[in-house]
């Protein structure tokens, strides 16, 4: 099956700092989403981004599908950005994988005041 | 729309008991997914439905697990009998279509089996 690798596994930031999270995947994808799991465990949709670039406030994401990676940018980080960031992909070529997201292991982000 | 709604939010049960988790997908969504999250295995897909029909249950760990979707607005995941290793957070998600669409997750049910 498709492999999804996220880096770094852990990140400690001072409030106000910028950071980049990376998601590499081993095969072509139909779909790619970024989620934020907050300290209460809720999975919050950040971006649906199978290709291209999107921005939402202080967050932005870029997926280069041909090179099989996606980046999530956090600018001017705040303590509320703490949590785990997951990348999830849906493989393109395997019909028995359609609809089946494969999640990465996540990046644990801690933003300190 | 209120989003994907799961109940209960927390469940503590004794080993051997039956546990039923519930999910109400977003209205109009035709795909429903059940995921399990553990420290050891991360987020893994258990089963998914399309138009109330189970499509792929290859992720269901064993026969103690079963899932149903009697109508477009309700699904259950049942564990009988429950074991301590079933302790995890169980998420339900829904989407419209299965390609190039965004999936939305419920708040999860934290299950503890003692």
Coordinates of N, CA and C in Angstrom, one line a residue:
Chain A
X1 N 0.8 -1.2 0.0 CA 0.0 0.0 0.0 C 0.9 1.3 0.0
X2 N 0.2 2.4 -0.1 CA 0.9 3.7 -0.2 C 1.5 4.0 1.2
X3 N 2.7 4.5 1.2 CA 3.4 4.9 2.4 C 3.3 6.5 2.6
X4 N 3.1 6.9 3.8 CA 3.0 8.3 4.1 C 4.0 8.6 5.2
X5 N 4.9 9.5 5.0 CA 5.9 9.9 6.0 C 5.8 11.4 6.3
X6 N 5.7 11.7 7.5 CA 5.7 13.1 8.0 C 6.9 13.4 8.7
X7 N 7.3 14.7 8.5 CA 8.5 15.1 9.3 C 8.4 16.6 9.6
X8 N 9.0 17.1 10.7 CA 9.6 16.2 11.7 C 8.6 15.5 12.6
X9 N 8.9 14.6 13.3 CA 7.9 13.9 14.2 C 7.5 14.8 15.4
X10 N 8.4 15.7 15.8 CA 8.1 16.6 16.9 C 8.7 18.0 16.6
X11 N 8.0 19.0 17.1 CA 8.4 20.4 16.8 C 8.0 21.2 18.0
X12 N 9.0 21.9 18.6 CA 8.8 22.9 19.7 C 9.0 24.3 19.1
X13 N 8.0 25.1 19.2 CA 8.2 26.5 18.7 C 7.9 27.5 19.8
X14 N 8.6 28.6 19.7 CA 8.2 29.8 20.5 C 7.1 30.5 19.8
X15 N 6.2 31.0 20.6 CA 5.1 31.8 20.0 C 5.6 32.9 19.1
X16 N 5.0 33.0 17.9 CA 5.5 34.0 16.9 C 6.4 33.4 15.9
X17 N 6.9 32.2 16.1 CA 7.8 31.6 15.1 C 7.0 31.0 13.9
X18 N 7.8 30.8 12.8 CA 7.2 30.2 11.6 C 7.8 28.8 11.5
X19 N 7.0 27.9 10.9 CA 7.5 26.5 10.7 C 6.9 25.9 9.5
X20 N 7.6 24.8 9.0 CA 7.1 24.0 7.9 C 7.1 22.6 8.2
X21 N 6.0 22.0 8.0 CA 5.8 20.5 8.2 C 5.7 19.9 6.8
X22 N 6.3 18.7 6.7 CA 6.4 18.0 5.4 C 5.6 16.7 5.4
X23 N 5.1 16.3 4.3 CA 4.4 15.0 4.1 C 4.9 14.5 2.8
X24 N 5.5 13.3 2.8 CA 6.0 12.6 1.6 C 5.1 11.4 1.4
X25 N 4.7 11.1 0.2 CA 3.9 9.9 -0.1 C 4.5 9.1 -1.2
X26 N 4.3 7.8 -1.2 CA 5.1 7.0 -2.1 C 4.4 6.7 -3.5
X27 N 3.2 7.2 -3.7 CA 2.5 6.9 -5.0 C 1.6 8.1 -5.3
X28 N 1.1 8.1 -6.5 CA 0.1 9.1 -6.9 C -1.1 9.1 -6.1
X29 N -1.7 10.3 -5.8 CA -2.9 10.3 -4.9 C -4.0 11.1 -5.6
X30 N -5.2 10.7 -5.2 CA -6.5 11.3 -5.6 C -6.7 12.5 -4.7
X31 N -6.3 12.4 -3.5 CA -6.8 13.3 -2.5 C -5.7 13.4 -1.4
X32 N -5.6 14.6 -0.9 CA -4.7 14.8 0.2 C -5.3 15.8 1.2
X33 N -5.4 15.5 2.4 CA -5.9 16.4 3.4 C -4.9 16.6 4.5
X34 N -4.9 17.8 5.1 CA -4.2 18.1 6.4 C -5.2 18.3 7.5
X35 N -4.9 17.7 8.6 CA -5.8 17.8 9.8 C -5.0 18.3 11.0
X36 N -5.6 19.0 11.9 CA -5.0 19.3 13.1 C -5.8 18.6 14.2
X37 N -5.1 17.8 15.0 CA -5.8 17.2 16.2 C -5.4 18.0 17.4
X38 N -6.5 18.6 17.9 CA -6.2 19.5 19.1 C -6.0 18.7 20.4
X39 N -5.6 19.4 21.4 CA -5.4 18.7 22.7 C -6.6 17.9 23.2
X40 N -7.8 18.3 22.7 CA -9.0 17.6 23.2 C -9.3 16.4 22.3
X41 N -8.4 16.1 21.3 CA -8.6 15.0 20.4 C -9.4 15.1 19.2
X42 N -9.9 16.3 19.0 CA -10.8 16.6 17.8 C -9.9 16.7 16.6
X43 N -10.3 16.1 15.5 CA -9.7 16.2 14.2 C -10.3 17.3 13.4
X44 N -9.6 18.3 13.1 CA -10.1 19.5 12.5 C -9.5 19.6 11.1
X45 N -10.4 19.7 10.1 CA -9.9 19.9 8.7 C -9.2 21.2 8.5
X46 N -8.0 21.1 8.0 CA -7.2 22.3 7.6 C -7.3 22.6 6.1
X47 N -6.9 21.6 5.4 CA -6.9 21.8 3.9 C -7.2 20.5 3.2
X48 N -8.0 20.7 2.2 CA -8.2 19.6 1.2 C -7.3 20.1 0.0
X49 N -6.2 19.4 -0.3 CA -5.2 20.0 -1.3 C -4.5 18.9 -2.0
X50 N -5.2 18.2 -3.0 CA -4.5 17.2 -3.8 C -3.4 17.8 -4.7
X51 N -3.5 19.1 -5.0 CA -2.4 19.8 -5.7 C -2.6 21.3 -5.5
X52 N -1.5 22.0 -5.8 CA -1.6 23.4 -5.8 C -1.3 24.0 -4.4
X53 N -1.7 25.2 -4.2 CA -1.4 26.0 -3.0 C -2.7 26.6 -2.5
X54 N -2.9 26.6 -1.2 CA -4.0 27.2 -0.5 C -3.6 27.9 0.7
X55 N -4.3 29.0 1.1 CA -4.0 29.7 2.3 C -5.3 29.9 3.1
X56 N -5.1 29.8 4.4 CA -6.2 30.1 5.3 C -5.7 30.8 6.5
X57 N -5.7 32.1 6.5 CA -5.2 32.9 7.7 C -3.7 32.7 7.8
X58 N -3.2 32.2 9.0 CA -1.8 32.1 9.2 C -1.3 30.7 8.6
X59 N -2.2 29.9 8.2 CA -1.8 28.6 7.6 C -1.8 28.6 6.1
X60 N -0.9 27.9 5.5 CA -1.0 27.7 4.1 C -0.4 26.3 3.8
X61 N -0.8 25.8 2.6 CA -0.3 24.4 2.2 C 0.0 24.4 0.8
X62 N 1.0 23.6 0.4 CA 1.3 23.4 -1.0 C 1.5 21.9 -1.2
X63 N 0.9 21.4 -2.3 CA 1.1 20.0 -2.7 C 1.7 20.0 -4.1
X64 N 2.8 19.3 -4.2 CA 3.5 19.1 -5.5 C 3.2 17.6 -5.9
X65 N 2.1 17.4 -6.5 CA 1.7 16.0 -6.7 C 2.7 15.2 -7.6
X66 N 3.3 15.8 -8.5 CA 4.3 15.1 -9.4 C 5.5 14.7 -8.7
X67 N 5.9 15.4 -7.6 CA 7.0 15.1 -6.8 C 6.6 14.4 -5.5
X68 N 5.3 14.2 -5.3 CA 4.8 13.3 -4.2 C 5.2 13.9 -2.8
X69 N 4.9 15.2 -2.6 CA 5.0 15.8 -1.3 C 4.1 16.9 -1.1
X70 N 3.8 17.2 0.2 CA 3.0 18.4 0.5 C 3.6 19.0 1.7
X71 N 3.5 20.3 1.8 CA 4.0 21.1 2.9 C 2.9 21.9 3.6
X72 N 3.0 22.0 4.9 CA 2.1 22.8 5.6 C 2.9 23.9 6.3
X73 N 2.6 25.2 6.1 CA 3.3 26.3 6.7 C 2.4 26.9 7.8
X74 N 3.1 27.1 8.9 CA 2.4 27.8 10.0 C 3.2 29.1 10.3
X75 N 2.6 30.2 10.1 CA 3.3 31.5 10.4 C 2.8 32.1 11.6
X76 N 3.7 32.9 12.3 CA 3.3 33.6 13.5 C 2.6 32.7 14.5
X77 N 3.2 31.5 14.8 CA 2.5 30.5 15.6 C 2.0 31.0 16.9
X78 N 0.9 30.4 17.3 CA 0.2 30.8 18.6 C 0.1 29.5 19.4
X79 N -0.1 29.7 20.7 CA -0.2 28.5 21.6 C -1.4 27.6 21.2
X80 N -2.4 28.2 20.6 CA -3.6 27.4 20.1 C -3.2 26.5 18.9
X81 N -2.1 26.7 18.3 CA -1.6 25.9 17.2 C -1.1 24.5 17.7
X82 N -0.9 24.4 19.0 CA -0.3 23.1 19.6 C -1.3 22.0 19.2
X83 N -0.7 20.8 19.1 CA -1.4 19.6 18.8 C -0.7 18.8 17.8
X84 N -1.4 17.8 17.2 CA -0.7 16.9 16.2 C -1.3 17.3 14.8
X85 N -0.4 17.4 13.9 CA -0.8 17.7 12.5 C -0.7 16.4 11.7
X86 N -1.8 16.0 11.0 CA -1.8 14.8 10.2 C -1.9 15.1 8.8
X87 N -1.2 14.4 8.0 CA -1.4 14.4 6.5 C -2.1 13.0 6.2
X88 N -3.1 13.1 5.3 CA -3.8 11.8 4.9 C -4.0 11.8 3.4
X89 N -3.7 10.7 2.8 CA -3.8 10.6 1.4 C -4.7 9.5 0.9
X90 N -5.3 9.6 -0.2 CA -6.1 8.6 -0.9 C -5.4 8.2 -2.2
X91 N -4.9 6.9 -2.3 CA -4.2 6.5 -3.5 C -5.0 6.7 -4.8
X92 N -4.3 7.0 -5.9 CA -5.0 7.2 -7.1 C -5.3 5.9 -7.9
X93 N -4.3 5.1 -8.0 CA -4.3 4.0 -9.0 C -4.9 2.7 -8.5
X94 N -5.2 2.6 -7.2 CA -5.7 1.3 -6.7 C -7.2 1.5 -6.4
X95 N -8.0 0.9 -7.3 CA -9.5 1.1 -7.1 C -9.9 0.6 -5.8
X96 N -9.3 -0.4 -5.3 CA -9.7 -0.9 -4.0 C -9.2 0.0 -2.8
X97 N -8.5 1.0 -3.2 CA -8.1 2.0 -2.1 C -8.9 3.3 -2.2
X98 N -9.8 3.4 -3.2 CA -10.5 4.6 -3.3 C -11.4 4.8 -2.0
X99 N -11.3 6.1 -1.5 CA -12.1 6.4 -0.3 C -11.3 6.0 1.0
X100 N -10.2 5.3 0.9 CA -9.5 4.8 2.0 C -8.3 5.7 2.3
X101 N -8.4 6.6 3.2 CA -7.3 7.4 3.6 C -6.2 6.7 4.3
X102 N -5.0 6.9 3.9 CA -3.8 6.5 4.7 C -3.2 7.6 5.4
X103 N -3.2 7.6 6.7 CA -2.7 8.7 7.5 C -1.2 8.5 7.8
X104 N -0.5 9.6 7.8 CA 0.9 9.6 8.3 C 0.8 9.5 9.8
X105 N 2.0 9.4 10.4 CA 2.1 9.3 11.9 C 2.0 10.6 12.6
X106 N 2.0 11.7 11.9 CA 1.7 13.0 12.5 C 3.0 13.7 12.9
X107 N 2.8 15.0 13.1 CA 3.9 15.9 13.7 C 3.3 16.5 14.9
X108 N 3.9 16.2 16.0 CA 3.5 16.8 17.3 C 4.1 18.2 17.5
X109 N 3.2 19.2 17.5 CA 3.7 20.6 17.6 C 3.3 21.2 19.0
X110 N 4.3 21.7 19.6 CA 4.1 22.4 20.9 C 4.6 23.9 20.7
X111 N 3.7 24.8 21.0 CA 4.0 26.2 20.9 C 4.0 26.8 22.3
X112 N 5.2 27.3 22.7 CA 5.3 27.8 24.0 C 5.2 29.3 24.1
X113 N 4.6 29.9 25.2 CA 4.4 31.3 25.2 C 5.7 32.1 25.3
Chain B
X1 N -25.0 22.7 8.9 CA -25.0 21.3 9.3 C -24.1 21.2 10.6
X2 N -24.5 20.3 11.5 CA -23.8 20.2 12.7 C -22.6 19.4 12.6
X3 N -22.3 18.9 11.4 CA -21.1 18.0 11.3 C -21.4 16.6 11.6
X4 N -20.4 15.8 11.6 CA -20.5 14.4 12.0 C -20.7 14.3 13.5
X5 N -21.7 13.6 13.9 CA -22.0 13.5 15.3 C -21.8 12.1 15.8
X6 N -21.0 11.9 16.8 CA -20.7 10.6 17.4 C -21.2 10.6 18.9
X7 N -21.6 9.4 19.3 CA -22.0 9.2 20.7 C -21.7 7.8 21.1
X8 N -21.4 7.6 22.4 CA -21.1 8.6 23.3 C -19.7 9.2 23.1
X9 N -19.3 10.3 23.8 CA -18.0 10.8 23.7 C -17.0 10.0 24.5
X10 N -17.4 9.4 25.5 CA -16.5 8.6 26.4 C -17.3 7.4 26.8
X11 N -16.7 6.2 26.8 CA -17.3 5.0 27.2 C -16.3 4.2 28.0
X12 N -16.7 3.8 29.2 CA -15.9 2.9 30.0 C -16.7 1.7 30.3
X13 N -16.1 0.5 30.0 CA -16.8 -0.7 30.1 C -15.9 -1.8 30.6
X14 N -16.5 -2.9 31.2 CA -15.7 -4.0 31.7 C -15.5 -5.0 30.6
X15 N -14.4 -5.6 30.6 CA -14.0 -6.7 29.7 C -15.2 -7.7 29.6
X16 N -15.5 -8.0 28.3 CA -16.5 -9.0 28.1 C -17.9 -8.4 27.8
X17 N -18.0 -7.1 28.1 CA -19.3 -6.5 27.8 C -19.4 -6.1 26.3
X18 N -20.6 -5.9 25.9 CA -20.9 -5.4 24.5 C -20.8 -3.9 24.5
X19 N -20.2 -3.3 23.5 CA -20.1 -1.9 23.4 C -20.7 -1.5 22.0
X20 N -21.5 -0.4 22.0 CA -22.0 0.1 20.7 C -21.7 1.6 20.6
X21 N -21.0 1.9 19.5 CA -20.7 3.3 19.2 C -21.6 3.7 18.1
X22 N -22.0 5.0 18.1 CA -22.9 5.5 17.1 C -22.4 6.7 16.4
X23 N -22.9 6.8 15.1 CA -22.5 7.9 14.3 C -23.6 8.4 13.4
X24 N -23.7 9.7 13.3 CA -24.6 10.3 12.4 C -23.8 11.2 11.4
X25 N -23.8 10.8 10.1 CA -22.9 11.5 9.1 C -23.6 12.8 8.8
X26 N -22.8 13.6 8.0 CA -23.3 14.9 7.5 C -24.4 14.6 6.5
X27 N -25.5 15.3 6.6 CA -26.6 15.0 5.7 C -26.2 15.2 4.2
X28 N -26.5 14.2 3.4 CA -26.2 14.3 2.0 C -24.9 13.5 1.6
X29 N -24.1 13.2 2.6 CA -22.9 12.5 2.4 C -23.2 11.0 2.1
X30 N -22.6 10.4 1.1 CA -22.9 9.0 0.8 C -21.8 8.0 1.2
X31 N -20.7 8.5 1.7 CA -19.6 7.7 2.2 C -19.5 7.9 3.7
X32 N -19.4 6.7 4.4 CA -19.2 6.8 5.9 C -18.0 5.9 6.2
X33 N -17.1 6.4 7.1 CA -15.9 5.6 7.5 C -15.8 5.5 9.0
X34 N -15.3 4.4 9.4 CA -15.0 4.2 10.8 C -13.5 4.0 10.9
X35 N -12.8 4.8 11.8 CA -11.4 4.7 12.0 C -11.2 4.5 13.5
X36 N -10.0 3.9 13.8 CA -9.6 3.7 15.2 C -8.2 4.4 15.3
X37 N -8.0 5.0 16.5 CA -6.7 5.7 16.7 C -6.1 5.1 18.0
X38 N -4.9 4.6 17.9 CA -4.2 4.1 19.1 C -2.8 4.7 19.0
X39 N -2.1 4.7 20.1 CA -0.7 5.2 20.2 C 0.2 4.3 19.3
X40 N -0.1 3.0 19.3 CA 0.8 2.1 18.6 C 0.6 2.1 17.1
X41 N -0.6 2.2 16.7 CA -0.9 2.0 15.3 C -1.4 3.3 14.6
X42 N -1.6 4.4 15.3 CA -2.0 5.6 14.7 C -3.5 5.5 14.3
X43 N -3.8 6.2 13.2 CA -5.2 6.2 12.7 C -5.3 5.1 11.6
X44 N -6.2 4.2 11.8 CA -6.4 3.1 10.8 C -7.8 3.0 10.5
X45 N -8.1 2.7 9.2 CA -9.5 2.6 8.7 C -10.0 1.2 9.1
X46 N -11.1 1.1 9.7 CA -11.7 -0.2 10.0 C -12.7 -0.7 8.9
X47 N -13.6 0.2 8.5 CA -14.6 -0.2 7.5 C -15.2 1.1 6.9
X48 N -15.6 1.0 5.6 CA -16.4 2.1 5.1 C -17.6 1.6 4.3
X49 N -18.6 2.5 4.2 CA -19.9 2.3 3.6 C -20.0 3.3 2.4
X50 N -20.7 2.8 1.4 CA -21.2 3.7 0.3 C -22.7 3.5 0.2
X51 N -23.5 4.5 0.3 CA -24.9 4.4 0.2 C -25.4 3.3 1.1
X52 N -24.9 3.2 2.3 CA -25.4 2.3 3.4 C -24.9 0.9 3.2
X53 N -24.1 0.6 2.2 CA -23.6 -0.7 1.9 C -22.1 -0.8 2.3
X54 N -21.8 -1.8 3.1 CA -20.3 -2.0 3.4 C -19.5 -2.3 2.2
X55 N -18.5 -1.5 1.9 CA -17.7 -1.7 0.8 C -16.4 -2.5 1.1
X56 N -15.8 -2.1 2.2 CA -14.5 -2.7 2.5 C -14.4 -2.8 4.0
X57 N -14.3 -4.0 4.5 CA -14.2 -4.2 6.0 C -12.9 -4.9 6.3
X58 N -11.9 -4.8 5.4 CA -10.7 -5.5 5.6 C -9.9 -5.0 6.8
X59 N -10.2 -3.8 7.3 CA -9.5 -3.2 8.5 C -10.1 -3.7 9.8
X60 N -11.3 -4.3 9.8 CA -11.9 -4.8 11.0 C -11.0 -5.8 11.6
X61 N -10.6 -5.6 12.9 CA -9.6 -6.5 13.5 C -9.9 -7.9 13.6
X62 N -11.2 -8.2 14.0 CA -11.6 -9.6 14.2 C -13.1 -9.6 14.3
X63 N -13.6 -10.9 14.4 CA -15.0 -11.1 14.4 C -15.8 -10.4 15.5
X64 N -15.1 -10.0 16.5 CA -15.8 -9.4 17.6 C -16.3 -8.0 17.2
X65 N -15.8 -7.5 16.1 CA -16.2 -6.2 15.6 C -17.2 -6.3 14.5
X66 N -18.2 -5.5 14.6 CA -19.2 -5.5 13.5 C -19.7 -4.1 13.3
X67 N -20.1 -3.7 12.1 CA -20.6 -2.4 11.8 C -21.8 -2.5 10.9
X68 N -22.8 -1.6 11.1 CA -24.0 -1.6 10.3 C -24.3 -0.1 10.0
X69 N -25.1 0.0 8.9 CA -25.6 1.3 8.5 C -27.0 1.1 8.0
X70 N -28.0 1.1 8.9 CA -29.4 0.8 8.5 C -30.0 1.8 7.6
X71 N -29.5 3.1 7.7 CA -30.0 4.1 6.8 C -29.0 5.2 6.6
X72 N -29.3 6.1 5.8 CA -28.3 7.1 5.4 C -27.8 8.0 6.5
X73 N -28.6 8.0 7.6 CA -28.2 9.0 8.7 C -27.8 8.3 10.0
X74 N -27.4 7.1 9.9 CA -27.1 6.4 11.2 C -26.2 5.2 10.9
X75 N -25.1 5.0 11.7 CA -24.3 3.9 11.6 C -23.9 3.5 13.1
X76 N -23.6 2.2 13.3 CA -23.1 1.7 14.5 C -21.9 0.8 14.3
X77 N -21.0 0.9 15.3 CA -19.9 0.0 15.4 C -20.0 -0.7 16.7
X78 N -20.0 -2.1 16.6 CA -20.3 -2.8 17.8 C -19.1 -3.7 18.1
X79 N -18.7 -3.9 19.4 CA -17.7 -4.8 19.8 C -18.3 -5.7 20.8
X80 N -18.2 -7.0 20.6 CA -18.8 -8.0 21.4 C -18.1 -9.3 21.3
X81 N -17.4 -9.8 22.4 CA -17.2 -9.1 23.7 C -16.0 -8.2 23.6
X82 N -16.0 -7.1 24.4 CA -14.9 -6.2 24.4 C -13.7 -6.7 25.2
X83 N -12.5 -6.3 24.8 CA -11.3 -6.6 25.5 C -10.5 -5.4 25.8
X84 N -9.6 -5.4 26.8 CA -8.8 -4.2 27.1 C -8.0 -3.7 25.9
X85 N -7.6 -4.5 25.0 CA -6.8 -4.0 23.8 C -7.7 -3.3 22.8
X86 N -9.0 -3.3 23.0 CA -9.9 -2.5 22.2 C -9.9 -1.0 22.6
X87 N -9.3 -0.7 23.7 CA -9.3 0.6 24.2 C -8.6 1.5 23.2
X88 N -9.3 2.6 22.8 CA -8.8 3.5 21.7 C -9.8 4.6 21.5
X89 N -9.5 5.5 20.6 CA -10.4 6.5 20.2 C -11.0 6.1 18.8
X90 N -12.3 6.0 18.7 CA -12.9 5.6 17.5 C -13.6 6.8 16.8
X91 N -13.2 7.0 15.6 CA -13.7 8.1 14.8 C -14.6 7.7 13.7
X92 N -15.6 8.4 13.5 CA -16.5 8.3 12.3 C -16.2 9.5 11.4
X93 N -16.2 9.2 10.1 CA -16.1 10.3 9.1 C -17.0 10.1 8.0
X94 N -17.3 11.2 7.3 CA -18.2 11.1 6.1 C -17.7 12.0 5.0
X95 N -18.1 11.6 3.8 CA -17.8 12.5 2.6 C -18.8 12.3 1.5
X96 N -18.8 13.2 0.6 CA -19.7 13.0 -0.6 C -18.8 12.5 -1.7
X97 N -19.1 11.4 -2.2 CA -18.3 10.8 -3.3 C -17.0 10.2 -2.7
X98 N -16.2 9.6 -3.5 CA -15.0 8.9 -3.0 C -13.7 9.4 -3.7
X99 N -13.9 10.2 -4.7 CA -12.7 10.8 -5.3 C -12.7 12.3 -5.3
X100 N -11.6 12.9 -5.0 CA -11.5 14.3 -5.0 C -12.5 15.0 -4.1
X101 N -12.8 14.4 -3.0 CA -13.7 15.0 -2.1 C -13.1 15.1 -0.7
X102 N -13.6 15.9 0.1 CA -13.1 16.2 1.4 C -13.9 15.3 2.5
X103 N -13.1 14.7 3.4 CA -13.8 13.9 4.4 C -13.8 14.7 5.7
X104 N -14.9 14.6 6.5 CA -15.0 15.3 7.7 C -15.2 14.3 8.9
X105 N -14.5 14.6 10.0 CA -14.5 13.6 11.1 C -15.4 14.1 12.2
X106 N -16.0 13.2 12.9 CA -16.6 13.4 14.2 C -15.6 13.7 15.3
X107 N -16.2 13.9 16.5 CA -15.3 14.3 17.6 C -14.7 13.0 18.3
X108 N -15.1 11.9 17.8 CA -14.6 10.6 18.4 C -15.2 10.1 19.6
X109 N -15.1 8.8 19.8 CA -15.5 8.2 21.1 C -14.3 7.6 21.7
X110 N -14.0 8.0 22.9 CA -12.9 7.4 23.7 C -13.4 6.2 24.4
X111 N -12.9 5.0 24.0 CA -13.3 3.8 24.7 C -12.3 3.3 25.6
X112 N -12.6 3.0 26.8 CA -11.7 2.3 27.7 C -12.4 1.0 28.2
X113 N -11.7 -0.1 28.0 CA -12.2 -1.4 28.5 C -11.3 -1.8 29.6
X114 N -11.9 -2.0 30.8 CA -11.1 -2.4 32.0 C -11.3 -3.8 32.4

